[in-house]
Amino acid sequence: MSRFSDNATAAAKDKNLQTALYNATERFKKLRADVIGSIDFESYRKKASAVKSDVIDHLSYYLDQFEKNAEKQGTKVYYAEDAEKAKEIALRIIRDNNGSLVVKGKSMVTEEIGLNEFLQKQDIEVVETDLGEFIIQLAGEKPSHIIAPAIHKTKEEVGRLFAEKLHIDYTDDPVKLTAIARKELREKFLKADIGITGVNFAVADTGSVVIVTNEGNGRMVTTVPKVHIAFATVEKIIPSIKDLSLFLRLLPRAATGQKISSYVSFLTGISKEEKKNERSRHIIFINNGRDAIIAGAFRNILSCIRCGACINVCPVYGFAGGYSYRATYPGPIGIVLTSLLEGISNRSDLPFSACTLCYACQEACSVGIKLTDMIRELRRAAVDRKSTGKKLSIMMRMYGTVFSSPELYKLSKAPINMMIQKGTKKHE
Amino acid sequence: MNSFDNIKRITSEKNIRLRSPLKKRTYDKLQLFIKEAEAVSTETMVIKRQNIETELKKLVNGKKAWVEQDIFPFDCCSTAEADIAVQKADFGIAETGTVVVTSALFSEQLPSLLPMHHVAVVNESDILRDTEELFGKLGTAGIPHRISFITGPSKTADIELNLVKGVHGPGKLTIVIVENDEKM
Ligand code: SF4
């Protein structure tokens, strides 16, 4: 694994990248600043944080409730302990439906588990349909920002890429390039048998999957193909449809400076008539290390709604760009999540080299995650480990918290079983 | 939900009271709806009920159009072939200039998705203040299988942050508001 500081130094020398990063982060910051004041941001994020903490405290309960309500309406619910299991489940659904062409909406969790590569190896065609994702898929790259995946590409680069891969005449006009993508992808939508998306919110009291997009690809992917498979990490749950008013005001404001995104889709099961048409909806809840995070001192990181605000305000991201992190999630949220998911000792340079402790991210976070404090804590843990020679001091810290709570202790004893025993409720 | 969960939820909700961004003062729902819709490049028209057919025909005549049967019969094209589609929306949301299309069938989502121009017809009386009001109306048991909030045209800023409309969905959205019948 190349070091963050080396990657960032290289990035700093790339002129195109520097211009793209500067323009994008400044634009996002301004868009957010213009509109965030139209709500009482402090109360909103406090409330969002309270709702999300409640979800994490009672995750089994809410997962259970979601499952019951979703299945009543005809959605099939699956649980996957890890990435491998999640991919297997998806493959089984695709095979059962004789699927060969998958269209995808933008989803970070499928990046996290490496879904595309896996399906392609099984001879299944996978087409990304978010314009940014489509561009980087053509280029054979990975997203460099969670909201704007192709942030690092100039329009000339996109023009050359389209000319080469789609065999068309060169143009660098964004309007024309978008029209070309529309046409190309429209054909794919109409032919596809399977639609795969992430989830912005999984609503426990209705069993709905909520997806927020601007392009409309999220609606296409969940409307045209007969089968919809949604991937959600367990923390995407929210208790009630009533909580959505809060999150639907926060997320678009923080992410793209909009009062609401162009499209919000609520997908709740499948009607009886549509079942006869062999339509089906599936949701795969993925743990992939979340149980260990819940059991530790950094559990609040799971409140994240992936708005990207912390990334846009981060001065280090602003010159290092997304790739320097060599991780699915870049920026401050990425430093913390990556350290926790991949192990602090494996990525111990991140909390040091990728952060100046300026606190901009903590101030910006839409759900009040103490990002900078967490990064500080990760540093301390790494230093502790060095000076005391204790190998897993960070784990010890976590277990400090764990032992103080019998419920968490139970969780930590049976990490994988959490998903299976999710029926176990608190206080019972 | 058991009592401890309840206690926890009630307490945290009590501590933080959220206000909808809409100010308490009286405001005209229709005016706000139009203002917010136009702010995101939606076109709006307010028409009288008896003029629905004549007004809408002006929009679709001579075009490859799809029109919802109940509005008036218009035999032309499927939603996939049409350049313009006219469909009733169930609600409007004033806070964001949003129209809400609910459905049980997938095909009912296509008019607002496939053609380049989507025309949503909404009754003034179905314009709600905000999502709180909508969710209150919908309840939780047996909510429609699909609910779509549609606000402005489909758009992207993925190429060097240039705003381009009509990526996958319509590049143009028109909301036709049918005025409340005059009160006596
Ligand atoms: S950590 Fe906070 S600011 Fe960063 S993406 Fe998540 S919710 Fe947004």
Coordinates of C-alpha atoms and ligand atoms in Angstrom, one line a residue:
Chain A
M1 CA 0.0 0.0 0.0
S2 CA 1.5 3.2 -1.1
R3 CA 1.7 5.9 1.6
F4 CA -0.8 8.7 1.7
S5 CA 2.0 11.4 1.8
D6 CA 3.6 10.0 -1.4
N7 CA 0.3 9.9 -3.2
A8 CA -0.7 13.4 -2.1
T9 CA 2.7 14.8 -3.1
A10 CA 2.2 13.3 -6.6
A11 CA -1.3 14.7 -6.7
A12 CA -0.1 18.1 -5.8
K13 CA 2.0 18.2 -8.9
D14 CA -0.9 17.3 -11.3
K15 CA -2.1 20.6 -12.6
N16 CA -5.4 19.4 -14.1
L17 CA -6.3 17.6 -10.9
Q18 CA -5.5 20.6 -8.8
T19 CA -7.7 22.9 -10.9
A20 CA -10.6 20.3 -10.9
L21 CA -10.3 19.8 -7.2
Y22 CA -10.2 23.5 -6.4
N23 CA -13.2 24.3 -8.6
A24 CA -15.2 21.5 -7.3
T25 CA -14.6 21.9 -3.6
E26 CA -15.1 25.6 -3.8
R27 CA -18.3 25.2 -5.7
F28 CA -19.7 22.7 -3.4
K29 CA -18.8 24.8 -0.3
K30 CA -20.5 27.8 -1.8
L31 CA -23.6 25.9 -2.8
R32 CA -23.9 24.5 0.7
A33 CA -23.2 27.8 2.4
D34 CA -25.9 29.5 0.3
V35 CA -28.7 27.2 1.4
I36 CA -27.7 25.7 4.8
G37 CA -28.9 28.8 6.6
S38 CA -32.5 28.2 5.4
I39 CA -32.8 25.7 8.2
D40 CA -31.7 25.9 11.8
F41 CA -28.7 23.7 11.0
E42 CA -27.6 23.2 14.6
S43 CA -31.0 21.8 15.7
Y44 CA -31.3 19.8 12.6
R45 CA -28.0 18.1 13.0
K46 CA -28.6 17.5 16.7
K47 CA -31.8 15.9 15.9
A48 CA -30.3 13.8 13.1
S49 CA -27.6 12.7 15.4
A50 CA -30.2 11.7 18.1
V51 CA -32.2 9.7 15.5
K52 CA -29.1 7.9 14.2
S53 CA -27.8 7.1 17.7
D54 CA -31.1 5.6 18.6
V55 CA -30.9 3.5 15.5
I56 CA -27.4 2.3 16.3
D57 CA -28.4 1.6 19.9
H58 CA -31.3 -0.5 18.8
L59 CA -30.2 -1.8 15.5
S60 CA -31.5 -5.3 15.9
Y61 CA -34.9 -4.0 16.8
Y62 CA -35.2 -1.7 13.8
L63 CA -33.8 -4.3 11.4
D64 CA -36.4 -6.6 12.6
Q65 CA -39.1 -4.0 12.2
F66 CA -37.9 -3.2 8.7
E67 CA -37.9 -6.8 7.7
K68 CA -41.4 -7.4 8.9
N69 CA -42.8 -4.4 7.2
A70 CA -40.9 -4.9 4.0
E71 CA -41.8 -8.5 3.7
K72 CA -45.4 -7.8 4.3
Q73 CA -45.3 -5.6 1.2
G74 CA -43.4 -8.1 -0.9
T75 CA -39.8 -7.1 -0.6
K76 CA -37.4 -9.9 0.1
V77 CA -34.9 -9.1 2.9
Y78 CA -31.4 -10.8 3.2
Y79 CA -28.5 -10.4 5.6
A80 CA -24.9 -10.7 4.7
E81 CA -22.2 -10.9 7.3
D82 CA -19.5 -9.7 4.9
A83 CA -18.7 -8.7 1.3
E84 CA -18.4 -12.2 0.0
K85 CA -21.7 -13.3 1.4
A86 CA -23.4 -10.2 0.0
K87 CA -22.0 -10.8 -3.5
E88 CA -23.1 -14.5 -3.4
I89 CA -26.6 -13.5 -2.5
A90 CA -26.8 -11.0 -5.3
L91 CA -25.4 -13.5 -7.8
R92 CA -28.0 -16.1 -6.7
I93 CA -30.8 -13.6 -7.2
I94 CA -29.5 -12.6 -10.6
R95 CA -29.1 -16.3 -11.7
D96 CA -32.6 -17.2 -10.4
N97 CA -33.9 -14.4 -12.7
N98 CA -31.7 -15.4 -15.7
G99 CA -30.1 -12.0 -15.5
S100 CA -27.3 -11.1 -17.8
L101 CA -27.3 -7.3 -17.9
V102 CA -27.2 -5.2 -14.7
V103 CA -27.8 -1.5 -14.7
K104 CA -26.6 0.3 -11.5
G105 CA -27.3 3.4 -9.6
K106 CA -24.5 5.2 -7.7
S107 CA -23.7 3.2 -4.6
M108 CA -20.7 3.4 -2.3
V109 CA -21.4 0.2 -0.6
T110 CA -21.1 -1.8 -3.8
E111 CA -17.7 -0.1 -4.3
E112 CA -16.8 -1.2 -0.8
I113 CA -17.6 -4.8 -1.5
G114 CA -16.2 -4.9 -5.0
L115 CA -19.5 -6.0 -6.6
N116 CA -18.8 -4.9 -10.2
E117 CA -15.6 -6.9 -10.6
F118 CA -17.2 -9.9 -9.0
L119 CA -20.2 -9.9 -11.3
Q120 CA -18.2 -9.2 -14.4
K121 CA -16.1 -12.3 -13.6
Q122 CA -19.3 -14.3 -13.7
D123 CA -19.9 -13.0 -17.2
I124 CA -22.6 -10.6 -16.2
E125 CA -22.5 -7.2 -17.9
V126 CA -22.6 -4.3 -15.4
V127 CA -23.3 -0.8 -16.5
E128 CA -23.0 2.2 -14.2
T129 CA -25.7 4.8 -15.0
D130 CA -24.9 7.8 -12.9
L131 CA -23.1 10.0 -15.4
G132 CA -20.0 10.4 -13.2
E133 CA -19.8 6.7 -12.5
F134 CA -20.4 5.9 -16.2
I135 CA -17.4 8.1 -17.1
I136 CA -15.1 6.5 -14.7
Q137 CA -16.3 3.0 -15.6
L138 CA -15.4 3.8 -19.2
A139 CA -12.0 5.0 -18.0
G140 CA -11.5 1.9 -15.9
E141 CA -11.1 4.0 -12.8
K142 CA -12.6 4.4 -9.3
P143 CA -14.7 7.2 -7.9
S144 CA -12.6 10.0 -6.4
H145 CA -15.5 11.7 -4.5
I146 CA -18.6 10.2 -2.9
I147 CA -20.9 12.7 -4.5
A148 CA -19.1 13.7 -7.7
P149 CA -17.2 10.5 -8.7
A150 CA -15.6 12.0 -11.8
I151 CA -14.6 15.3 -10.2
H152 CA -11.0 14.8 -11.3
K153 CA -11.7 14.7 -15.0
T154 CA -11.7 17.7 -17.4
K155 CA -14.4 17.9 -20.1
E156 CA -11.6 17.4 -22.7
E157 CA -10.7 14.2 -21.0
V158 CA -14.3 13.1 -21.0
G159 CA -14.6 14.0 -24.7
R160 CA -11.6 12.0 -25.6
L161 CA -12.8 9.1 -23.6
F162 CA -16.3 9.1 -25.2
A163 CA -14.8 9.4 -28.7
E164 CA -12.5 6.4 -28.1
K165 CA -14.9 4.1 -26.2
L166 CA -18.2 5.0 -27.8
H167 CA -16.8 5.5 -31.3
I168 CA -18.3 8.9 -31.8
D169 CA -16.8 12.2 -33.0
Y170 CA -14.9 14.2 -30.4
T171 CA -16.8 16.9 -28.6
D172 CA -16.1 18.5 -25.2
D173 CA -19.4 20.2 -24.9
P174 CA -21.0 19.0 -21.6
V175 CA -24.5 19.3 -23.1
K176 CA -23.6 17.1 -26.1
L177 CA -21.6 14.6 -24.0
T178 CA -24.6 14.3 -21.6
A179 CA -27.0 13.7 -24.6
I180 CA -24.7 11.0 -25.9
A181 CA -24.6 9.3 -22.5
R182 CA -28.4 9.6 -22.3
K183 CA -28.8 7.8 -25.6
E184 CA -26.3 5.1 -24.8
L185 CA -27.6 4.4 -21.4
R186 CA -31.3 4.5 -22.4
E187 CA -30.7 1.5 -24.5
K188 CA -29.1 -0.3 -21.6
F189 CA -32.0 0.6 -19.3
L190 CA -34.5 -0.9 -21.7
K191 CA -32.5 -4.1 -22.2
A192 CA -31.5 -4.7 -18.6
D193 CA -33.0 -7.5 -16.5
I194 CA -31.6 -6.4 -13.2
G195 CA -31.3 -3.0 -11.5
I196 CA -28.9 -2.5 -8.6
T197 CA -28.8 0.5 -6.3
G198 CA -27.6 1.6 -2.9
V199 CA -30.0 3.0 -0.3
N200 CA -30.1 6.4 1.2
F201 CA -32.5 5.5 3.9
A202 CA -34.2 2.2 4.8
V203 CA -37.4 3.1 6.7
A204 CA -38.3 0.7 9.5
D205 CA -41.9 1.6 10.1
T206 CA -42.9 1.2 6.4
G207 CA -40.3 -1.2 5.0
S208 CA -39.4 1.4 2.3
V209 CA -36.2 1.9 0.5
V210 CA -35.5 5.6 -0.2
I211 CA -33.2 6.7 -2.9
V212 CA -32.3 10.3 -3.7
T213 CA -30.9 11.3 -7.1
N214 CA -30.7 14.2 -9.5
E215 CA -30.2 12.5 -12.8
G216 CA -33.2 10.2 -12.6
N217 CA -31.0 7.1 -13.1
G218 CA -32.1 5.9 -9.7
R219 CA -35.7 5.9 -10.8
M220 CA -34.8 4.2 -14.1
V221 CA -32.8 1.4 -12.5
T222 CA -35.7 0.7 -10.1
T223 CA -38.5 1.0 -12.7
V224 CA -37.5 -0.5 -16.0
P225 CA -35.8 -3.8 -15.1
K226 CA -38.0 -6.4 -13.5
V227 CA -35.7 -7.1 -10.6
H228 CA -34.4 -4.5 -8.2
I229 CA -31.7 -5.4 -5.7
A230 CA -30.8 -2.8 -3.1
F231 CA -27.6 -3.0 -1.1
A232 CA -27.6 -1.3 2.3
T233 CA -25.1 -1.3 5.1
V234 CA -27.0 -2.0 8.3
E235 CA -26.7 1.6 9.6
K236 CA -28.9 3.0 6.7
I237 CA -32.0 2.3 8.8
I238 CA -34.1 5.1 10.1
P239 CA -37.0 4.4 12.4
S240 CA -39.9 6.2 10.8
I241 CA -41.1 7.8 7.6
K242 CA -41.7 10.8 9.8
D243 CA -37.9 11.1 10.4
L244 CA -37.5 11.6 6.7
S245 CA -38.6 15.3 6.7
L246 CA -35.5 16.0 8.7
F247 CA -33.1 14.0 6.6
L248 CA -34.5 15.1 3.3
R249 CA -33.9 18.7 4.3
L250 CA -30.4 18.1 5.6
L251 CA -28.9 15.8 3.0
P252 CA -29.4 17.7 -0.3
R253 CA -28.6 21.0 1.4
A254 CA -25.3 19.6 2.7
A255 CA -24.4 17.6 -0.4
T256 CA -25.3 19.8 -3.3
G257 CA -26.8 23.0 -1.9
Q258 CA -30.3 22.0 -3.0
K259 CA -33.5 22.3 -0.9
I260 CA -34.4 18.9 -2.2
S261 CA -32.9 16.7 -4.9
S262 CA -34.7 16.3 -8.2
Y263 CA -35.9 12.8 -7.4
V264 CA -36.7 11.1 -4.1
S265 CA -38.0 7.5 -4.7
F266 CA -39.8 5.5 -2.0
L267 CA -39.9 1.9 -3.0
T268 CA -42.1 -0.3 -0.8
G269 CA -42.5 -3.9 -1.9
I270 CA -44.2 -5.0 -5.0
S271 CA -47.9 -4.9 -5.8
K272 CA -49.8 -8.2 -6.4
E273 CA -50.4 -7.3 -10.1
E274 CA -46.7 -6.7 -10.6
K275 CA -45.8 -9.9 -8.9
K276 CA -47.7 -11.6 -11.7
N277 CA -45.4 -9.8 -14.1
E278 CA -42.5 -11.5 -12.4
R279 CA -41.3 -8.3 -10.8
S280 CA -39.4 -8.5 -7.6
R281 CA -37.6 -6.3 -5.1
H282 CA -34.7 -7.4 -2.8
I283 CA -32.7 -5.7 -0.1
I284 CA -29.4 -7.1 1.1
F285 CA -28.3 -5.7 4.5
I286 CA -24.5 -5.9 4.9
N287 CA -22.6 -5.9 8.1
N288 CA -19.0 -6.0 6.7
G289 CA -17.4 -5.0 10.0
R290 CA -20.1 -2.7 11.3
D291 CA -20.7 -4.9 14.4
A292 CA -17.2 -4.3 15.5
I293 CA -17.5 -0.6 15.0
I294 CA -20.8 -0.6 17.0
A295 CA -18.9 -2.4 19.8
G296 CA -16.2 0.3 19.9
A297 CA -15.6 3.9 20.8
F298 CA -16.2 5.1 17.3
R299 CA -19.7 3.9 16.9
N300 CA -21.1 7.3 16.0
I301 CA -19.2 7.2 12.7
L302 CA -22.1 5.0 11.6
S303 CA -24.5 8.0 11.7
C304 CA -22.9 9.3 8.5
I305 CA -25.4 10.0 5.8
R306 CA -22.7 10.4 3.1
C307 CA -23.4 14.0 2.3
G308 CA -19.7 14.7 1.4
A309 CA -19.6 18.0 3.3
C310 CA -16.6 17.0 5.4
I311 CA -14.8 16.0 2.2
N312 CA -15.4 19.4 0.5
V313 CA -14.2 21.4 3.5
C314 CA -11.1 19.3 4.1
P315 CA -8.0 21.3 3.1
V316 CA -6.0 18.0 2.7
Y317 CA -8.6 16.5 0.4
G318 CA -8.5 19.8 -1.5
F319 CA -5.1 19.1 -2.8
A320 CA -4.6 15.3 -2.3
G321 CA -7.8 14.3 -4.1
G322 CA -9.7 11.1 -3.5
Y323 CA -7.2 8.6 -4.9
S324 CA -4.5 9.4 -2.4
Y325 CA -6.5 7.6 0.3
R326 CA -6.4 4.3 -1.6
A327 CA -9.8 3.6 0.0
T328 CA -13.4 3.5 -0.9
Y329 CA -14.2 6.5 1.3
P330 CA -12.0 9.5 1.0
G331 CA -11.7 12.7 3.2
P332 CA -12.3 12.9 6.9
I333 CA -15.1 10.3 6.9
G334 CA -12.8 8.1 4.9
I335 CA -9.9 8.4 7.4
V336 CA -12.1 7.2 10.2
L337 CA -14.1 4.5 8.3
T338 CA -11.0 3.1 6.6
S339 CA -9.1 2.9 9.8
L340 CA -11.9 1.0 11.4
L341 CA -12.8 -1.2 8.5
E342 CA -9.3 -2.1 7.4
G343 CA -7.6 -2.0 10.8
I344 CA -5.8 0.9 12.4
S345 CA -2.4 -0.8 12.1
N346 CA -2.8 -1.4 8.4
R347 CA -3.6 2.2 7.6
S348 CA -1.9 4.0 10.4
D349 CA -0.5 6.8 8.2
L350 CA -4.0 8.1 7.4
P351 CA -4.9 9.9 10.7
F352 CA -1.5 11.5 10.7
S353 CA -0.7 12.4 7.0
A354 CA -4.2 13.0 5.8
C355 CA -5.3 15.4 8.6
T356 CA -4.2 18.8 9.9
L357 CA -6.6 18.7 12.9
C358 CA -8.2 21.9 11.6
Y359 CA -11.7 20.9 12.7
A360 CA -13.4 22.1 9.6
C361 CA -15.0 18.7 9.0
Q362 CA -16.3 18.4 12.5
E363 CA -17.9 21.8 12.2
A364 CA -19.5 20.9 8.8
C365 CA -20.7 17.4 9.6
S366 CA -24.5 17.2 8.9
V367 CA -25.1 14.7 11.7
G368 CA -22.7 16.1 14.2
I369 CA -20.0 13.4 14.1
K370 CA -17.0 14.4 16.0
L371 CA -14.7 13.6 13.1
T372 CA -11.6 15.5 14.2
D373 CA -11.8 14.2 17.7
M374 CA -12.0 10.7 16.3
I375 CA -9.0 11.3 14.1
R376 CA -7.1 12.6 17.2
E377 CA -8.2 9.5 19.0
L378 CA -6.9 7.3 16.2
R379 CA -3.6 9.0 16.4
R380 CA -3.4 8.5 20.1
A381 CA -4.2 4.8 19.7
A382 CA -1.5 4.4 17.0
V383 CA 1.1 6.2 19.2
D384 CA 0.0 4.1 22.3
R385 CA 0.5 1.0 20.3
K386 CA 4.0 2.0 19.4
S387 CA 5.2 3.2 22.8
T388 CA 3.7 0.4 24.8
G389 CA 4.4 -2.3 22.3
K390 CA 0.9 -3.5 22.9
K391 CA -0.3 -4.8 19.6
L392 CA -4.0 -4.0 19.7
S393 CA -4.3 -1.2 22.1
I394 CA -7.0 0.4 20.0
M395 CA -9.0 -2.8 20.5
M396 CA -8.4 -2.6 24.2
R397 CA -9.8 0.9 24.2
M398 CA -12.8 -0.4 22.4
Y399 CA -13.2 -3.2 24.8
G400 CA -13.1 -0.7 27.6
T401 CA -16.3 0.6 26.3
V402 CA -17.6 -2.8 25.5
F403 CA -17.1 -4.1 29.0
S404 CA -19.0 -1.2 30.4
S405 CA -22.1 -2.3 28.5
P406 CA -23.3 -5.9 28.9
E407 CA -25.3 -5.6 25.6
L408 CA -22.3 -4.5 23.7
Y409 CA -20.2 -7.2 25.3
K410 CA -22.7 -9.7 24.0
L411 CA -22.3 -8.2 20.6
S412 CA -18.6 -8.3 20.7
K413 CA -18.6 -11.9 21.7
A414 CA -20.6 -12.9 18.7
P415 CA -19.8 -10.4 16.0
I416 CA -21.0 -12.4 13.0
N417 CA -24.0 -13.7 14.9
M418 CA -25.3 -10.3 15.3
M419 CA -26.8 -10.5 11.9
I420 CA -28.4 -13.8 12.6
Q421 CA -29.6 -13.1 16.1
K422 CA -30.8 -9.7 15.2
G423 CA -34.1 -10.6 16.8
T424 CA -32.5 -10.0 20.2
K425 CA -33.9 -6.8 21.6
K426 CA -32.5 -4.4 24.1
H427 CA -33.8 -4.3 27.7
E428 CA -35.6 -7.6 27.4
Chain B
M1 CA -41.5 -0.9 20.7
N2 CA -40.9 -1.6 24.4
S3 CA -41.2 1.0 27.1
F4 CA -37.4 1.7 27.5
D5 CA -37.1 2.3 23.8
N6 CA -40.1 4.6 24.0
I7 CA -38.7 6.6 26.9
K8 CA -35.5 7.1 25.0
R9 CA -37.1 8.3 21.9
I10 CA -39.6 10.6 23.5
T11 CA -36.9 12.2 25.6
S12 CA -34.6 12.9 22.7
E13 CA -37.4 14.3 20.6
K14 CA -38.5 16.6 23.4
N15 CA -35.1 18.1 23.7
I16 CA -34.8 19.2 20.2
R17 CA -37.8 20.8 18.5
L18 CA -37.4 21.2 14.9
R19 CA -39.1 23.8 12.9
S20 CA -40.0 23.4 9.3
P21 CA -38.1 26.0 7.3
L22 CA -41.4 27.6 6.4
K23 CA -42.0 30.5 8.7
K24 CA -45.0 30.4 11.0
R25 CA -46.6 33.5 9.5
T26 CA -49.4 32.9 7.1
Y27 CA -48.3 32.4 3.6
D28 CA -50.0 31.6 0.4
K29 CA -49.4 27.9 -0.3
L30 CA -50.0 28.3 -4.0
Q31 CA -47.7 31.3 -4.3
L32 CA -45.0 29.5 -2.4
F33 CA -45.4 26.4 -4.5
I34 CA -45.0 28.3 -7.7
K35 CA -42.1 30.3 -6.4
E36 CA -40.2 27.2 -5.3
A37 CA -41.0 25.3 -8.5
E38 CA -39.8 28.1 -10.7
A39 CA -36.6 28.5 -8.6
V40 CA -35.6 25.0 -9.9
S41 CA -36.5 25.8 -13.5
T42 CA -40.0 24.2 -13.5
E43 CA -42.5 25.9 -15.6
T44 CA -45.9 26.5 -14.0
M45 CA -49.4 27.3 -15.3
V46 CA -52.5 27.9 -13.3
I47 CA -55.7 27.1 -15.1
K48 CA -59.4 26.7 -14.4
R49 CA -61.0 23.3 -14.3
Q50 CA -63.2 23.8 -17.3
N51 CA -60.2 24.8 -19.4
I52 CA -58.1 21.7 -18.7
E53 CA -58.6 20.1 -22.1
T54 CA -58.1 23.2 -24.2
E55 CA -55.0 24.3 -22.3
L56 CA -53.4 20.9 -22.3
K57 CA -54.2 20.4 -26.0
K58 CA -52.2 23.5 -26.8
L59 CA -49.2 21.8 -25.1
V60 CA -49.5 18.4 -26.9
N61 CA -51.1 19.0 -30.3
G62 CA -48.9 18.1 -33.2
K63 CA -46.4 16.5 -30.9
K64 CA -45.5 12.9 -30.2
A65 CA -47.5 12.9 -26.9
W66 CA -48.8 10.5 -24.3
V67 CA -51.7 11.7 -22.2
E68 CA -53.3 10.0 -19.2
Q69 CA -56.6 8.5 -20.3
D70 CA -58.7 10.2 -17.5
I71 CA -57.5 13.6 -18.6
F72 CA -58.6 13.3 -22.2
P73 CA -58.2 10.5 -24.8
F74 CA -55.2 11.1 -27.0
D75 CA -54.2 8.2 -29.2
C76 CA -50.6 8.6 -30.2
C77 CA -47.6 7.0 -28.7
S78 CA -46.3 4.9 -25.8
T79 CA -44.4 6.6 -23.1
A80 CA -41.2 5.3 -24.6
E81 CA -41.9 6.9 -28.0
A82 CA -43.4 10.1 -26.7
D83 CA -41.6 13.4 -26.5
I84 CA -44.1 14.8 -24.0
A85 CA -46.2 13.1 -21.4
V86 CA -49.1 14.5 -19.4
Q87 CA -50.1 12.9 -16.2
K88 CA -51.9 13.7 -13.0
A89 CA -49.9 14.1 -9.9
D90 CA -51.3 13.2 -6.5
F91 CA -49.9 16.0 -4.5
G92 CA -47.8 19.1 -4.6
I93 CA -45.4 20.2 -1.8
A94 CA -45.1 23.9 -1.4
E95 CA -41.9 24.0 0.5
T96 CA -39.9 22.7 -2.4
G97 CA -42.1 23.1 -5.5
T98 CA -42.3 19.3 -5.7
V99 CA -44.9 17.1 -7.3
V100 CA -45.6 13.7 -5.9
V101 CA -46.6 10.7 -8.1
T102 CA -47.7 7.6 -6.3
S103 CA -48.5 4.3 -7.9
A104 CA -48.8 0.6 -7.6
L105 CA -47.8 -0.2 -11.1
F106 CA -44.4 0.4 -12.6
S107 CA -45.8 1.7 -15.9
E108 CA -47.4 4.6 -14.0
Q109 CA -43.9 5.9 -13.2
L110 CA -42.8 6.0 -16.9
P111 CA -44.6 9.2 -18.1
S112 CA -42.6 11.3 -15.6
L113 CA -39.4 9.5 -16.5
L114 CA -39.0 8.5 -20.2
P115 CA -40.1 11.5 -22.3
M116 CA -38.0 14.7 -22.5
H117 CA -40.9 16.8 -21.4
H118 CA -43.1 15.9 -18.4
V119 CA -46.3 17.8 -17.7
A120 CA -47.7 17.1 -14.2
V121 CA -51.3 18.1 -13.5
V122 CA -52.1 18.8 -9.9
N123 CA -55.1 20.2 -8.1
E124 CA -54.6 23.3 -6.1
S125 CA -56.4 21.6 -3.2
D126 CA -53.8 18.8 -3.2
I127 CA -50.9 21.2 -2.6
L128 CA -49.6 20.5 0.8
R129 CA -47.4 22.7 3.0
D130 CA -44.4 20.3 3.5
T131 CA -43.4 16.7 3.8
E132 CA -44.6 16.6 7.4
E133 CA -48.1 17.2 6.0
L134 CA -47.6 14.6 3.3
F135 CA -46.3 11.9 5.6
G136 CA -49.1 12.6 8.0
K137 CA -51.6 12.0 5.3
L138 CA -49.9 8.8 4.0
G139 CA -49.6 7.2 7.4
T140 CA -47.4 4.1 7.6
A141 CA -49.6 1.1 7.0
G142 CA -50.0 0.2 3.4
I143 CA -48.3 3.3 1.9
P144 CA -48.3 3.2 -2.0
H145 CA -45.7 0.8 -3.4
R146 CA -44.0 3.6 -5.2
I147 CA -43.9 7.3 -4.2
S148 CA -41.8 9.6 -6.3
F149 CA -41.0 13.2 -5.4
I150 CA -40.2 15.1 -8.6
T151 CA -38.6 18.6 -8.3
G152 CA -37.5 20.3 -11.4
P153 CA -36.0 18.6 -14.4
S154 CA -33.5 15.7 -14.4
K155 CA -30.0 17.2 -14.0
T156 CA -26.3 16.6 -13.5
A157 CA -23.2 18.5 -12.8
D158 CA -20.8 15.6 -13.3
I159 CA -18.8 17.1 -16.1
E160 CA -16.7 19.8 -14.7
L161 CA -19.7 20.9 -12.6
N162 CA -21.6 22.2 -15.7
L163 CA -25.3 22.0 -15.0
V164 CA -26.9 20.0 -17.7
K165 CA -30.6 19.1 -17.8
G166 CA -32.3 16.0 -19.1
V167 CA -29.7 13.4 -18.2
H168 CA -31.9 10.3 -17.9
G169 CA -35.3 11.8 -17.0
P170 CA -37.1 14.8 -18.5
G171 CA -35.1 17.9 -19.4
K172 CA -38.3 19.9 -18.9
L173 CA -41.0 19.9 -16.3
T174 CA -44.2 21.8 -16.5
I175 CA -46.7 21.8 -13.6
V176 CA -50.2 22.6 -14.5
I177 CA -52.1 23.7 -11.4
V178 CA -55.9 23.3 -11.5
E179 CA -57.4 26.1 -9.5
N180 CA -59.9 25.4 -6.7
D181 CA -63.4 25.8 -7.9
E182 CA -64.7 29.2 -7.0
K183 CA -66.2 29.4 -3.6
M184 CA -69.7 30.7 -3.4
Ligands
SF4_1 S1 -19.2 12.3 8.1 FE1 -20.7 13.9 8.3 S2 -20.1 15.5 6.8 FE2 -18.9 13.6 6.3 S3 -20.1 12.6 4.7 FE3 -20.8 11.8 6.7 S4 -22.6 13.0 7.3 FE4 -21.5 14.1 5.7

